[in-house]
Amino acid sequence: MLTARFLRMIEGRGLVFLGIMALVALLVPLCNLYVPPGNPFHVSNGTVVLLGKYLCYAMFAVALDLVWGYCGILSLGHGAFFALGGYAMGMYLMRQIGTRGVYAHPVLPDFMVFLNYKELPLTWWGFQHFPYAMLMVVLVPGLLAFVFGWLAFRSRVTGVYLSIMTQALTYALWLSFFRNDMGFGGNNGLTDFKDILGFNVQAQGTRAGLFIVTCMALALTFIIARMIVASTYGKVLVAIRDGESRTRFLGYRVEHHKLLVWVVSAMMAGVAGALYVPQVGIINPSEFHPANSIEAVVWVALGGRGTLVGAALGAVVVNWLKTVFTTGWLAPYWLFALGGLFVLVTLAMPKGLIGVWEDVRARLANRKAIADAKASGARPSDAGSPDPQVPR
Amino acid sequence: MPFAPLLRFFMLCSLVVLSALALATTQAQAQAPAAMPAQGERLAAGLERFKADSFADTEAAIAAIAASGSAQGVAILSALADRRLFAGAAGVFYRDAAGQAFDALTGQPATIPADAAMVRLNNRLRNVVQAALGTMTLLSPDPAQRVRAAEAVFRSRDASALVTIEAALPSEQNPRVRRAFEEARAAILLSSADAPEALRIAAARRIAEAGDNDAISLLRQFSGQTTGGLNAVINQGILSIEQAQRIRAWGQTLWFGISLGSVLLLAAIGLAITFGVMGVINMAHGEMVMIGAYVTFVVQELFRNHAPHLLDWSLPLAIPLAFVTAGLVGIAIERGVIRFLYGRPLETLLATFGISLVLQQAIRTWFGPTNREVSAPSYMAGSFEFVGLQITYGRLWIVVFTLCVFAALLLVLKATPLGLQMRAVTQNRRMASAMGIRTRFVDAMTFGLGSGIAGVAGVALSQIDNVSPNLGQSYIIDSFMVVVFGGVGNLWGTLVAAFTLGVANKMLEPFAGAVLGKIIILVLLILFIQKRPRGLFALKGRAIEQ
């Protein structure tokens, strides 16, 4: 009974997605650890890190799709939440270095010794404890989102204005984190991590473990997001997206609904950032750059806005393209490709890759139905996807 | 015919710039004649005493040469100070700093005879020489040198210069030199304890009037040491100078703020058209500014290679070219992409962001990723002083230029058929269409106008910022802030917003530093938008959603 409800909530597409995630989580570490290098099925360490990075981005994209695809809030500053989560994790990892830093200070990270800090700033207290750091990973982005969202949604800042405000938010944070006075490593950010929970972050086993955790976190994020959008609350969100004033006139507290999904999404982004940092080994202020947040929006748009699976797919596809482009002779053309992608997606495929796939499937099904009808002599039924229309 | 308004706009722009240019190049170069009689005999008598080689005679010689007013006097005395003066039976000779020998009496090149010995100095005499040199440059024919000498006397307060100054004052024509002389005289009088009280009070008043840093430090030096009326005048003078300095500091901040505000306005004004009037979120707006800056670079390079003597004209010429280039790119973007996305602001935002990436990369491919050098024309270099404020010509031109562009834009919108059509289409598209206005065409022209203005902004910004592919990115967020703060669809709001933000930013800078000041402004703006989601000057309307 419960399983049946769960399956209905996840939908066919989601099941495929979860299946792939399980397969990837199982096969990639196996092929990395137990298949010898030389073997065609061997997955190199670099590839594991790269795939782990993609999956963090996918998680981030799912969080973004939750607010943009289902609630119509186009955030151009979601990267701020991602980076804040990353910084929280980075601070934990910095505290784990201990006396192994260049200056071998037992408490202060290297950059603080370098900048003549006498004692640990208040903001860094407690970050040596993993549970506290993990709490901060969700709490800091969540709190910022709450304050920002509470102010913005209450005074009904919507649409483009909200987008520009979110962009200003991440821009302000970007400028702040560059300052050495902030006590977060300034321009260089946090790096040179040694271990996480006692395991060496560079070790193959730790990397495989982190990869599996990332897969699980992505799957969990997806399930939570699916649970939200499949619930009554999710229906109200879609109503807000399609007609905010009407929903308000129907008696819903629009700002409360928006605020909840906004904060949840920010927390998800924070977790994605926290998983990202130990895998890539660095977090610096460039993660706050407004362009990063806009780029994330195009992942969602390419995959298919308001589909969740599409967001994850888009993140992986765009970042895979980015890797392909930026590592070879194509490097100077990457921005052309990315820019072209922005234009192409908005003009030619407003429903993204998932939308294109649905269209193709619907057409095939229709053709088959016509063929069947011809064979049986009956009229064809109207086959096609009953997906809700994404508003323009 | 629809191009006529644009053409007129160009002409207006160029006219304004050209007339301003003409003004700048015809600055009068006033120079007061200062002819001093050369008295060869007194010089000869003075030189004769060097031969005695006693300190007392040397001192008398210095005094005589200083009093002679001869043209060689300065060279002789500075040679003496640097141990380059030689005296012998055949006459007195000196070497200049390069080692070339001259006859001191005639000033002609000569060889120094073997019996000539170096004229010796002791420490007391060295001071006498320095003071004499100061006095002599007070009589120099070059006004700038006279001013420098007077300033030196003001600082040293050398009483021996008083006679020279008082002698020179009545015949001095140049007002700047006169003022410097009067101040120097006042400084000497104030510091001489045996001068009459009335004279010293007048001197203190005169110094308080000068009102600069040297004056206040001089007054502070004497504020505790004198008594009675003089002390009161000195203290009052210190207070008034401090007050004046405070006002001047505020004025300077205000000017910097206006200057920054004009840059913000320049960057935002095109956006006020595309975003404010049309409602199109053009994330590629910054790249239009960048294109304008690169057009300036290309025009200047062409001039540099083919007509270097006309280099100063490259900037005025770049203005219309930047307008046309950026405008055409804008029209291409509107026709190619944006027209399919009207009414879908979020999609427009994404598509134009993509275009901005493509444009940036295109510029990077053609011109390279490094900064390009755009030099300032001669009329934009240098600075002048205005009621104690240092104002650079470059910044002043940008403020003037910004206001001209703003006025021209208002004119286009309010007084031309195209402007009328633009306003009609944005207010009620279907009604305008029914009245026979080609709305599609007006859309393209409006977008072209907004982009063209951004290109013109690029010409000015190339003077104060690095011309690099990232130029536009650094302005886009600020521009949106200005337009949103001022109230969308309101040009005057944009003007007020730009100057408010500029001045507020500069006011915060002394307390918070440049970056933190900017962050504070951003946070305040975010809070302000919560309070007034439609900006400072919101257009009133009854639509529930737009």
XYZ file of C-alpha atoms in Angstrom, chain A residues 46-60 82 211 214 272 275-277 279-281 287 299 315-316 319 322-323:
32
model
C 39.940 11.750 -12.036
C 36.715 10.504 -13.574
C 35.294 9.646 -10.149
C 35.964 13.207 -8.955
C 34.515 14.621 -12.158
C 31.363 12.510 -11.921
C 31.036 13.411 -8.249
C 31.223 17.079 -9.214
C 28.523 16.615 -11.856
C 26.258 14.929 -9.344
C 26.704 17.832 -6.880
C 25.721 20.197 -9.658
C 22.770 17.940 -10.458
C 21.653 18.210 -6.834
C 21.993 21.959 -7.030
C 25.607 26.487 -2.706
C 30.903 9.572 -4.437
C 26.765 12.137 -3.173
C 25.166 20.133 -2.614
C 29.472 17.646 -0.843
C 31.172 19.510 -3.667
C 33.993 20.975 -1.573
C 35.650 16.333 -3.772
C 37.151 19.271 -5.664
C 39.359 20.204 -2.703
C 31.674 30.276 -6.415
C 21.203 23.623 -16.816
C 23.358 19.801 -15.123
C 25.252 16.659 -16.088
C 28.964 20.241 -17.369
C 31.998 22.084 -20.517
C 34.634 19.488 -19.674
